[in-house]
Short mmCIF file of C-alpha atoms in Angstrom, two decimals:
data_model
loop_
_atom_site.label_atom_id
_atom_site.label_comp_id
_atom_site.label_asym_id
_atom_site.label_seq_id
_atom_site.Cartn_x
_atom_site.Cartn_y
_atom_site.Cartn_z
CA UNK A 118 -9.97 23.06 61.38
CA UNK A 119 -6.98 20.51 62.24
CA UNK A 120 -7.71 17.08 64.04
CA UNK A 121 -4.77 14.74 63.45
CA UNK A 122 -2.79 12.08 65.39
CA UNK A 123 0.97 11.68 65.34
CA UNK A 124 3.00 8.67 66.38
CA UNK A 125 5.87 9.08 68.48
CA UNK A 126 6.55 5.35 69.66
CA UNK A 127 5.48 2.16 68.41
CA UNK A 128 7.35 -0.55 70.69
CA UNK A 129 6.37 -2.48 73.82
CA UNK A 130 8.41 -2.82 76.93
CA UNK A 131 11.47 -4.21 75.76
CA UNK A 132 13.99 -1.58 74.05
CA UNK A 133 14.47 -2.07 70.46
CA UNK A 134 17.00 0.09 68.26
CA UNK A 135 14.88 2.34 66.04
CA UNK A 136 11.65 1.95 68.01
CA UNK A 137 10.46 4.04 70.81
CA UNK A 138 8.12 2.81 73.53
CA UNK A 139 4.33 4.58 73.59
CA UNK A 140 3.49 7.95 73.19
CA UNK A 141 0.92 9.97 70.75
CA UNK A 142 0.24 13.43 70.42
CA UNK A 143 -3.26 14.30 69.31
CA UNK A 144 -3.53 17.94 67.60
CA UNK A 145 -6.75 19.42 67.76
CA UNK A 146 -6.73 23.18 66.36
CA UNK A 147 -3.55 23.89 67.45
CA UNK A 148 -3.60 22.46 71.13
CA UNK A 149 -1.65 19.44 71.60
CA UNK A 150 -2.77 16.29 73.90
CA UNK A 151 0.06 13.99 74.67
CA UNK A 152 -1.01 10.37 75.12
CA UNK A 153 1.19 8.52 77.44
CA UNK A 154 4.79 9.14 77.81
CA UNK A 155 7.37 6.61 77.09
CA UNK A 156 11.12 7.06 77.27
CA UNK A 157 12.45 9.18 75.09
CA UNK A 158 9.20 11.16 74.36
CA UNK A 159 10.41 14.66 74.45
CA UNK A 160 13.35 13.66 71.93
CA UNK A 161 10.74 12.32 69.44
CA UNK A 162 8.65 15.70 70.05
CA UNK A 163 11.55 17.73 68.96
CA UNK A 164 12.33 15.11 66.10
CA UNK A 165 9.03 15.90 64.40
CA UNK A 166 8.92 19.43 65.35
CA UNK A 167 6.35 19.55 67.87
CA UNK A 168 5.60 22.44 70.39
CA UNK A 169 6.64 21.56 73.93
CA UNK A 170 4.45 24.60 75.42
CA UNK A 171 1.56 23.67 73.32
CA UNK A 172 0.76 20.50 75.31
CA UNK A 173 -2.36 21.24 77.02
CA UNK A 174 -2.47 17.82 78.46
CA UNK A 175 -1.13 14.58 78.97
CA UNK A 176 -3.01 11.43 79.42
CA UNK A 177 -1.46 8.21 80.86
CA UNK A 178 -2.90 5.02 80.42
CA UNK A 179 -1.07 3.41 83.09
CA UNK A 180 2.11 3.21 85.07
CA UNK A 181 4.42 0.55 83.28
CA UNK A 182 7.52 2.17 82.51
CA UNK A 183 7.25 1.83 78.80
CA UNK A 184 4.35 4.48 79.00
CA UNK A 185 5.45 6.88 81.48
CA UNK A 186 9.59 6.84 81.92
CA UNK A 187 9.72 9.92 79.61
CA UNK A 188 7.59 12.08 81.93
CA UNK A 189 10.35 13.63 84.29
CA UNK A 190 12.46 14.48 81.38
CA UNK A 191 9.67 16.27 79.78
CA UNK A 192 8.53 18.49 82.69
CA UNK A 193 12.04 19.25 83.50
CA UNK A 194 12.70 20.55 79.62
CA UNK A 195 8.88 22.38 79.94
CA UNK A 196 10.34 24.67 82.88
CA UNK A 197 13.61 25.29 81.14
CA UNK A 198 11.45 26.46 78.21
CA UNK A 199 9.90 28.94 80.55
CA UNK A 200 6.43 27.40 80.38
CA UNK A 201 3.77 29.15 82.92
CA UNK A 202 0.76 27.56 81.89
CA UNK A 203 -0.73 24.84 84.28
CA UNK A 204 -0.21 21.29 82.74
CA UNK A 205 -3.02 18.97 83.67
CA UNK A 206 -2.17 15.31 83.77
CA UNK A 207 -4.80 12.37 83.50
CA UNK A 208 -4.13 8.97 84.86
CA UNK A 209 -4.66 6.28 87.62
CA UNK A 210 -3.69 6.89 91.12
CA UNK A 211 -0.33 5.35 90.89
CA UNK A 212 0.66 8.20 88.49
CA UNK A 213 -0.25 10.81 90.84
CA UNK A 214 2.31 9.11 93.12
CA UNK A 215 4.61 9.53 90.53
CA UNK A 216 4.19 12.82 90.20
CA UNK A 217 4.17 13.94 93.45
CA UNK A 218 7.77 12.47 93.58
CA UNK A 219 8.82 14.54 90.89
CA UNK A 220 7.13 17.43 92.69
CA UNK A 221 9.07 16.89 95.84
CA UNK A 222 12.72 16.47 94.19
CA UNK A 223 12.65 17.84 90.95
CA UNK A 224 10.27 20.73 90.48
CA UNK A 225 11.84 23.45 92.52
CA UNK A 226 12.02 26.76 90.62
CA UNK A 227 9.57 25.66 87.84
CA UNK A 228 7.38 28.56 86.80
CA UNK A 229 4.31 26.31 85.91
CA UNK A 230 1.95 24.10 88.16
CA UNK A 231 1.28 20.35 87.30
CA UNK A 232 -2.23 19.57 88.17
CA UNK A 233 -3.12 15.58 88.59
CA UNK A 234 -6.43 14.36 87.93
CA UNK A 235 -6.86 11.03 89.08
CA UNK A 236 -8.73 8.79 86.86
CA UNK A 237 -10.95 5.94 88.37
CA UNK A 238 -14.32 4.45 86.55
CA UNK A 239 -15.49 1.19 85.66
CA UNK A 240 -17.27 2.05 82.44
CA UNK A 241 -16.97 5.60 80.24
CA UNK A 242 -16.86 8.61 82.10
CA UNK A 243 -16.19 12.26 80.86
CA UNK A 244 -12.87 13.68 82.54
CA UNK A 245 -12.29 16.80 80.45
CA UNK A 246 -14.79 19.15 78.43
CA UNK A 247 -13.12 22.26 76.84
CA UNK A 248 -13.62 24.75 74.04
CA UNK A 249 -13.46 22.32 71.18
CA UNK A 250 -12.87 18.85 72.84
CA UNK A 251 -14.49 16.14 75.15
CA UNK A 252 -12.40 13.53 76.60
CA UNK A 253 -13.81 10.51 78.11
CA UNK A 254 -11.67 7.50 79.62
CA UNK A 255 -12.74 4.21 80.25
CA UNK A 256 -11.16 0.97 81.80
CA UNK A 257 -8.97 -1.52 80.15
CA UNK A 258 -8.25 -5.49 81.34
CA UNK A 259 -4.41 -5.26 82.15
CA UNK A 260 -2.18 -6.45 84.98
CA UNK A 261 -2.35 -2.96 86.78
CA UNK A 262 -4.99 -0.47 86.66
CA UNK A 263 -5.25 1.01 83.18
CA UNK A 264 -7.47 3.14 81.21
CA UNK A 265 -8.33 3.97 77.76
CA UNK A 266 -9.30 7.43 76.41
CA UNK A 267 -11.81 8.70 73.79
CA UNK A 268 -11.57 12.24 72.09
CA UNK A 269 -14.95 13.62 70.82
CA UNK A 270 -14.76 16.77 68.70
CA UNK A 271 -17.04 19.54 69.89
CA UNK A 272 -18.12 21.71 67.00
CA UNK A 273 -18.75 25.34 67.25
CA UNK A 274 -22.50 26.34 66.77
CA UNK A 275 -21.73 28.04 63.44
CA UNK A 276 -20.29 25.03 62.18
CA UNK A 277 -22.24 23.86 58.75
CA UNK A 278 -24.87 21.01 59.02
CA UNK A 279 -22.83 19.05 56.80
CA UNK A 280 -20.07 18.77 59.30
CA UNK A 281 -19.74 16.15 62.28
CA UNK A 282 -17.83 15.95 64.77
CA UNK A 283 -14.53 13.68 64.74
CA UNK A 284 -13.50 11.05 66.95
CA UNK A 285 -10.39 9.01 68.17
CA UNK A 286 -9.76 6.51 70.75
CA UNK A 287 -6.80 5.10 72.04
CA UNK A 288 -6.94 1.67 73.75
CA UNK A 289 -3.47 0.86 75.06
CA UNK A 290 -2.47 -2.33 76.94
CA UNK A 291 -5.22 -4.68 77.41
CA UNK A 292 -6.72 -8.36 77.12
CA UNK A 293 -9.64 -8.63 74.78
CA UNK A 294 -13.18 -8.16 76.06
CA UNK A 295 -16.46 -7.33 74.21
CA UNK A 296 -17.56 -4.52 76.42
CA UNK A 297 -14.76 -2.47 74.88
CA UNK A 298 -16.06 -1.99 71.33
CA UNK A 299 -19.35 -0.53 72.64
CA UNK A 300 -17.06 2.05 74.61
CA UNK A 301 -15.42 3.19 71.20
CA UNK A 302 -18.54 2.70 68.98
CA UNK A 303 -18.34 4.53 65.85
CA UNK A 304 -14.85 6.56 66.26
CA UNK A 305 -13.19 7.87 63.07
CA UNK A 306 -9.76 6.38 64.15
CA UNK A 307 -9.02 3.46 66.62
CA UNK A 308 -5.68 3.00 68.11
CA UNK A 309 -5.65 -0.79 69.53
CA UNK A 310 -2.49 -2.55 70.86
CA UNK A 311 -1.46 -5.62 68.82
CA UNK A 312 1.38 -7.23 70.41
CA UNK A 313 0.96 -10.59 69.43
CA UNK A 314 -0.16 -12.75 66.35
CA UNK A 315 -2.99 -14.99 66.69
CA UNK A 316 -1.16 -18.16 66.92
CA UNK A 317 0.04 -16.40 70.42
CA UNK A 318 -3.47 -15.80 71.84
CA UNK A 319 -2.95 -17.91 75.28
CA UNK A 320 0.45 -15.96 75.64
CA UNK A 321 -1.24 -12.75 75.18
CA UNK A 322 -4.07 -13.68 77.28
CA UNK A 323 -1.45 -14.65 79.93
CA UNK A 324 0.17 -11.27 79.84
CA UNK A 325 -2.78 -9.14 79.35
CA UNK A 326 -2.39 -7.82 75.97
CA UNK A 327 -4.12 -8.52 72.70
CA UNK A 328 -3.61 -10.24 69.08
CA UNK A 329 -4.00 -8.68 65.70
CA UNK A 330 -7.12 -10.42 65.47
CA UNK A 331 -8.45 -9.37 68.66
CA UNK A 332 -7.85 -5.84 67.77
CA UNK A 333 -9.53 -6.14 64.57
CA UNK A 334 -12.71 -7.89 65.96
CA UNK A 335 -13.12 -4.88 68.36
CA UNK A 336 -12.65 -2.56 65.33
CA UNK A 337 -14.99 -4.29 63.41
CA UNK A 338 -17.53 -4.60 66.30
CA UNK A 339 -17.11 -1.19 67.05
CA UNK A 340 -17.97 -0.01 63.60
CA UNK A 341 -14.72 2.00 63.57
CA UNK A 342 -13.64 3.79 60.21
CA UNK A 343 -9.94 2.92 60.56
CA UNK A 344 -7.80 0.79 62.70
CA UNK A 345 -4.24 1.45 63.95
CA UNK A 346 -2.03 -1.24 65.53
CA UNK A 347 0.78 -0.89 67.47
CA UNK A 348 2.73 -1.82 70.58
CA UNK A 349 4.82 -4.47 68.74
CA UNK A 350 6.63 -7.03 70.68
CA UNK A 351 10.34 -7.15 70.59
CA UNK A 352 10.96 -10.24 69.20
CA UNK A 353 8.67 -9.39 65.69
CA UNK A 354 10.98 -8.49 62.84
CA UNK A 355 8.32 -9.06 59.80
CA UNK A 356 5.00 -7.36 60.16
CA UNK A 357 3.03 -9.11 57.13
CA UNK A 358 1.51 -11.40 59.08
CA UNK A 359 0.26 -8.72 61.52
CA UNK A 360 -1.18 -6.95 58.74
CA UNK A 361 -2.74 -10.02 57.11
CA UNK A 362 -4.42 -11.36 59.96
CA UNK A 363 -5.83 -7.82 61.08
CA UNK A 364 -6.97 -7.31 57.39
CA UNK A 365 -8.96 -10.33 57.14
CA UNK A 366 -11.05 -9.29 59.75
CA UNK A 367 -11.39 -5.64 59.29
CA UNK A 368 -9.89 -4.60 56.11
CA UNK A 369 -9.13 -0.83 57.06
CA UNK A 370 -6.25 -2.02 59.41
CA UNK A 371 -2.95 -0.15 59.62
CA UNK A 372 0.35 -0.80 61.03
CA UNK A 373 1.53 2.45 62.47
CA UNK A 374 5.29 3.81 62.10
CA UNK A 375 6.84 6.46 64.24
CA UNK A 376 6.16 9.77 62.48
CA UNK A 377 3.10 8.99 60.89
CA UNK A 378 0.22 11.41 60.86
CA UNK A 379 -3.27 10.85 60.59
CA UNK A 380 -5.86 13.50 59.86
CA UNK A 381 -9.02 12.20 61.24
CA UNK A 382 -12.57 12.32 59.68
CA UNK A 383 -13.64 14.90 57.41
CA UNK A 384 -9.91 15.04 56.10
CA UNK A 385 -9.75 11.38 55.27
CA UNK A 386 -7.80 9.04 57.50
CA UNK A 387 -4.27 9.33 55.87
CA UNK A 388 -0.45 9.33 56.69
CA UNK A 389 1.78 11.85 55.41
#
């Protein structure tokens, strides 16, 4: 059964030619879950032939523009494509205000409802349980209210005993803090932002971001199977140092590229 992640955006706040801001799609048995929605997300969905109408829910980590500026265009296109199914959006309270603004000015005539679910927690908390997936949110340490998300597969009762549930955790913009590794313990695939190399750790802390070494330390302490690094600084041209620093701490580290697909857990974590 399909449980895979596709990368749509890898950049941090500053626009960079050839790189899009944060957005990922998790596919669970044909149902799509969009994680963050930076500018250009709908263009990336078209580029990689992902269905707009199969998006079951959207999870917004926080309301900095590089994580949400693509939302209005996406919602508008969904309406033009004739979507009728309710769309659930999860995120901090500020995201609710943005969605209310969209509904007030741009949703007239839409045939589907946008249902906002406010995320508010101080430790991991389940926010969605569906037929085959359980989603939990947990707080991150950023300049504004910000959350990460963990996705755990729910196996059918008839699943063979040899099968085990697969899992993915998304850790968006955050400073390093030791509790995080416990909250993502044992995941098959961990995404952790790594905006800076280790020599810029003071700058990372100042801007509420993480370094390669800090992301790798989190993955190691969490006993994750594989680590994905992203949210690249616009000033970085050569990513060799990123990967070298991370793999010195956690050998199963990988730099992500837009279009990468990772098959999680039982399929082996690999990109095509």
